[in-house]
């Protein structure tokens, strides 16, 4: 909720999608309050349940299942916040 609020207050262009690693969508996803892509938590074949694997797995599943068409995709941790509009020049092949 807070990231969406700050995203809107900062006047960020584009749209925000929350990536959720869970077996079932939560209240924010079901209510539509925050656009959310839910993917099952990463299951390592060797039984390694290291939770940080969930972030790259969720990004992978989101890219695979939704096939976004945006020219620029920004991945931001949920503990970050927007205080003003980011105006970054991005060139293909040169990640920021």
PDB file of C-alpha atoms in Angstrom:
ATOM      1  CA  UNK A   1       0.000   0.000   0.000  1.00  0.00           C
ATOM      2  CA  UNK A   2       2.686   2.496   0.957  1.00  0.00           C
ATOM      3  CA  UNK A   3       4.770   1.953  -2.150  1.00  0.00           C
ATOM      4  CA  UNK A   4       1.697   2.452  -4.345  1.00  0.00           C
ATOM      5  CA  UNK A   5       0.773   5.625  -2.455  1.00  0.00           C
ATOM      6  CA  UNK A   6       4.304   7.042  -2.700  1.00  0.00           C
ATOM      7  CA  UNK A   7       4.560   5.989  -6.361  1.00  0.00           C
ATOM      8  CA  UNK A   8       1.417   7.986  -7.119  1.00  0.00           C
ATOM      9  CA  UNK A   9       2.368  10.975  -4.943  1.00  0.00           C
ATOM     10  CA  UNK A  10       5.766  11.234  -6.657  1.00  0.00           C
ATOM     11  CA  UNK A  11       4.028  11.369 -10.044  1.00  0.00           C
ATOM     12  CA  UNK A  12       5.888   8.358 -11.373  1.00  0.00           C
ATOM     13  CA  UNK A  13       4.918   7.475 -14.948  1.00  0.00           C
ATOM     14  CA  UNK A  14       3.760   3.994 -15.891  1.00  0.00           C
ATOM     15  CA  UNK A  15       2.169   1.442 -13.664  1.00  0.00           C
ATOM     16  CA  UNK A  16       3.116  -0.465 -10.580  1.00  0.00           C
ATOM     17  CA  UNK A  17       2.866  -4.251 -10.208  1.00  0.00           C
ATOM     18  CA  UNK A  18       3.575  -5.941  -6.897  1.00  0.00           C
ATOM     19  CA  UNK A  19       5.208  -9.387  -7.093  1.00  0.00           C
ATOM     20  CA  UNK A  20       3.959 -11.696  -4.356  1.00  0.00           C
ATOM     21  CA  UNK A  21       5.493 -15.094  -3.550  1.00  0.00           C
ATOM     22  CA  UNK A  22       2.688 -17.055  -1.906  1.00  0.00           C
ATOM     23  CA  UNK A  23       0.547 -20.103  -2.489  1.00  0.00           C
ATOM     24  CA  UNK A  24      -2.596 -17.942  -2.650  1.00  0.00           C
ATOM     25  CA  UNK A  25      -3.258 -14.256  -3.441  1.00  0.00           C
ATOM     26  CA  UNK A  26      -3.595 -12.058  -0.360  1.00  0.00           C
ATOM     27  CA  UNK A  27      -6.159  -9.352   0.448  1.00  0.00           C
ATOM     28  CA  UNK A  28      -4.357  -6.633  -1.556  1.00  0.00           C
ATOM     29  CA  UNK A  29      -4.270  -8.879  -4.618  1.00  0.00           C
ATOM     30  CA  UNK A  30      -7.851 -10.101  -4.315  1.00  0.00           C
ATOM     31  CA  UNK A  31      -9.272  -6.634  -3.626  1.00  0.00           C
ATOM     32  CA  UNK A  32      -7.381  -5.126  -6.561  1.00  0.00           C
ATOM     33  CA  UNK A  33      -6.148  -2.363  -4.272  1.00  0.00           C
ATOM     34  CA  UNK A  34      -2.589  -2.981  -5.446  1.00  0.00           C
ATOM     35  CA  UNK A  35      -2.034  -4.643  -8.849  1.00  0.00           C
ATOM     36  CA  UNK A  36      -0.320  -7.913  -7.922  1.00  0.00           C
ATOM     37  CA  UNK A  37       1.192 -10.899  -9.708  1.00  0.00           C
ATOM     38  CA  UNK A  38       1.198 -13.936  -7.417  1.00  0.00           C
ATOM     39  CA  UNK A  39       3.560 -16.835  -7.966  1.00  0.00           C
ATOM     40  CA  UNK A  40       4.204 -19.879  -5.816  1.00  0.00           C
ATOM     41  CA  UNK A  41       7.342 -19.674  -3.675  1.00  0.00           C
ATOM     42  CA  UNK A  42      10.499 -21.110  -5.232  1.00  0.00           C
ATOM     43  CA  UNK A  43      10.936 -24.803  -4.552  1.00  0.00           C
ATOM     44  CA  UNK A  44      14.561 -25.866  -4.857  1.00  0.00           C
ATOM     45  CA  UNK A  45      14.893 -29.490  -6.030  1.00  0.00           C
ATOM     46  CA  UNK A  46      17.349 -30.204  -3.210  1.00  0.00           C
ATOM     47  CA  UNK A  47      14.958 -28.945  -0.540  1.00  0.00           C
ATOM     48  CA  UNK A  48      16.785 -25.650   0.060  1.00  0.00           C
ATOM     49  CA  UNK A  49      14.078 -23.240   1.285  1.00  0.00           C
ATOM     50  CA  UNK A  50      16.216 -20.075   1.326  1.00  0.00           C
ATOM     51  CA  UNK A  51      13.530 -17.358   1.073  1.00  0.00           C
ATOM     52  CA  UNK A  52      15.629 -14.827  -0.912  1.00  0.00           C
ATOM     53  CA  UNK A  53      15.282 -17.212  -3.893  1.00  0.00           C
ATOM     54  CA  UNK A  54      11.670 -16.032  -4.102  1.00  0.00           C
ATOM     55  CA  UNK A  55      12.500 -12.595  -5.546  1.00  0.00           C
ATOM     56  CA  UNK A  56      14.337 -13.714  -8.710  1.00  0.00           C
ATOM     57  CA  UNK A  57      11.819 -16.560  -9.067  1.00  0.00           C
ATOM     58  CA  UNK A  58       8.872 -14.127  -8.850  1.00  0.00           C
ATOM     59  CA  UNK A  59      10.489 -11.819 -11.438  1.00  0.00           C
ATOM     60  CA  UNK A  60      11.111 -14.824 -13.713  1.00  0.00           C
ATOM     61  CA  UNK A  61       7.509 -16.074 -13.383  1.00  0.00           C
ATOM     62  CA  UNK A  62       6.083 -12.569 -13.915  1.00  0.00           C
ATOM     63  CA  UNK A  63       8.132 -12.074 -17.102  1.00  0.00           C
ATOM     64  CA  UNK A  64       7.240 -15.568 -18.318  1.00  0.00           C
ATOM     65  CA  UNK A  65       3.512 -15.398 -17.554  1.00  0.00           C
ATOM     66  CA  UNK A  66       2.638 -11.781 -18.387  1.00  0.00           C
ATOM     67  CA  UNK A  67       5.180 -10.980 -21.114  1.00  0.00           C
ATOM     68  CA  UNK A  68       5.316  -7.231 -20.371  1.00  0.00           C
ATOM     69  CA  UNK A  69       5.692  -4.965 -23.387  1.00  0.00           C
ATOM     70  CA  UNK A  70       7.042  -1.873 -21.624  1.00  0.00           C
ATOM     71  CA  UNK A  71      10.338  -0.500 -22.882  1.00  0.00           C
ATOM     72  CA  UNK A  72      11.600   0.086 -19.345  1.00  0.00           C
ATOM     73  CA  UNK A  73      11.051  -2.095 -16.291  1.00  0.00           C
ATOM     74  CA  UNK A  74      12.215  -0.964 -12.876  1.00  0.00           C
ATOM     75  CA  UNK A  75      12.531  -3.529 -10.087  1.00  0.00           C
ATOM     76  CA  UNK A  76      12.293  -1.920  -6.666  1.00  0.00           C
ATOM     77  CA  UNK A  77      12.426  -3.580  -3.256  1.00  0.00           C
ATOM     78  CA  UNK A  78       9.300  -3.091  -1.139  1.00  0.00           C
ATOM     79  CA  UNK A  79      11.246  -1.252   1.557  1.00  0.00           C
ATOM     80  CA  UNK A  80      12.187   1.531  -0.880  1.00  0.00           C
ATOM     81  CA  UNK A  81      10.100   4.636  -1.388  1.00  0.00           C
ATOM     82  CA  UNK A  82       9.647   7.328  -3.992  1.00  0.00           C
ATOM     83  CA  UNK A  83      10.098  10.884  -2.741  1.00  0.00           C
ATOM     84  CA  UNK A  84      10.047  12.590  -6.127  1.00  0.00           C
ATOM     85  CA  UNK A  85       9.579  11.696  -9.762  1.00  0.00           C
ATOM     86  CA  UNK A  86      12.586   9.868 -11.192  1.00  0.00           C
ATOM     87  CA  UNK A  87      13.645  11.196 -14.553  1.00  0.00           C
ATOM     88  CA  UNK A  88      16.324   8.812 -15.766  1.00  0.00           C
ATOM     89  CA  UNK A  89      17.591   8.541 -19.309  1.00  0.00           C
ATOM     90  CA  UNK A  90      17.855   4.878 -20.230  1.00  0.00           C
ATOM     91  CA  UNK A  91      19.584   3.505 -23.316  1.00  0.00           C
ATOM     92  CA  UNK A  92      19.164  -0.030 -24.601  1.00  0.00           C
ATOM     93  CA  UNK A  93      22.027  -2.246 -23.521  1.00  0.00           C
ATOM     94  CA  UNK A  94      23.037   0.072 -20.670  1.00  0.00           C
ATOM     95  CA  UNK A  95      21.180  -0.871 -17.472  1.00  0.00           C
ATOM     96  CA  UNK A  96      20.890   1.784 -14.795  1.00  0.00           C
TER      97      UNK A  96
END
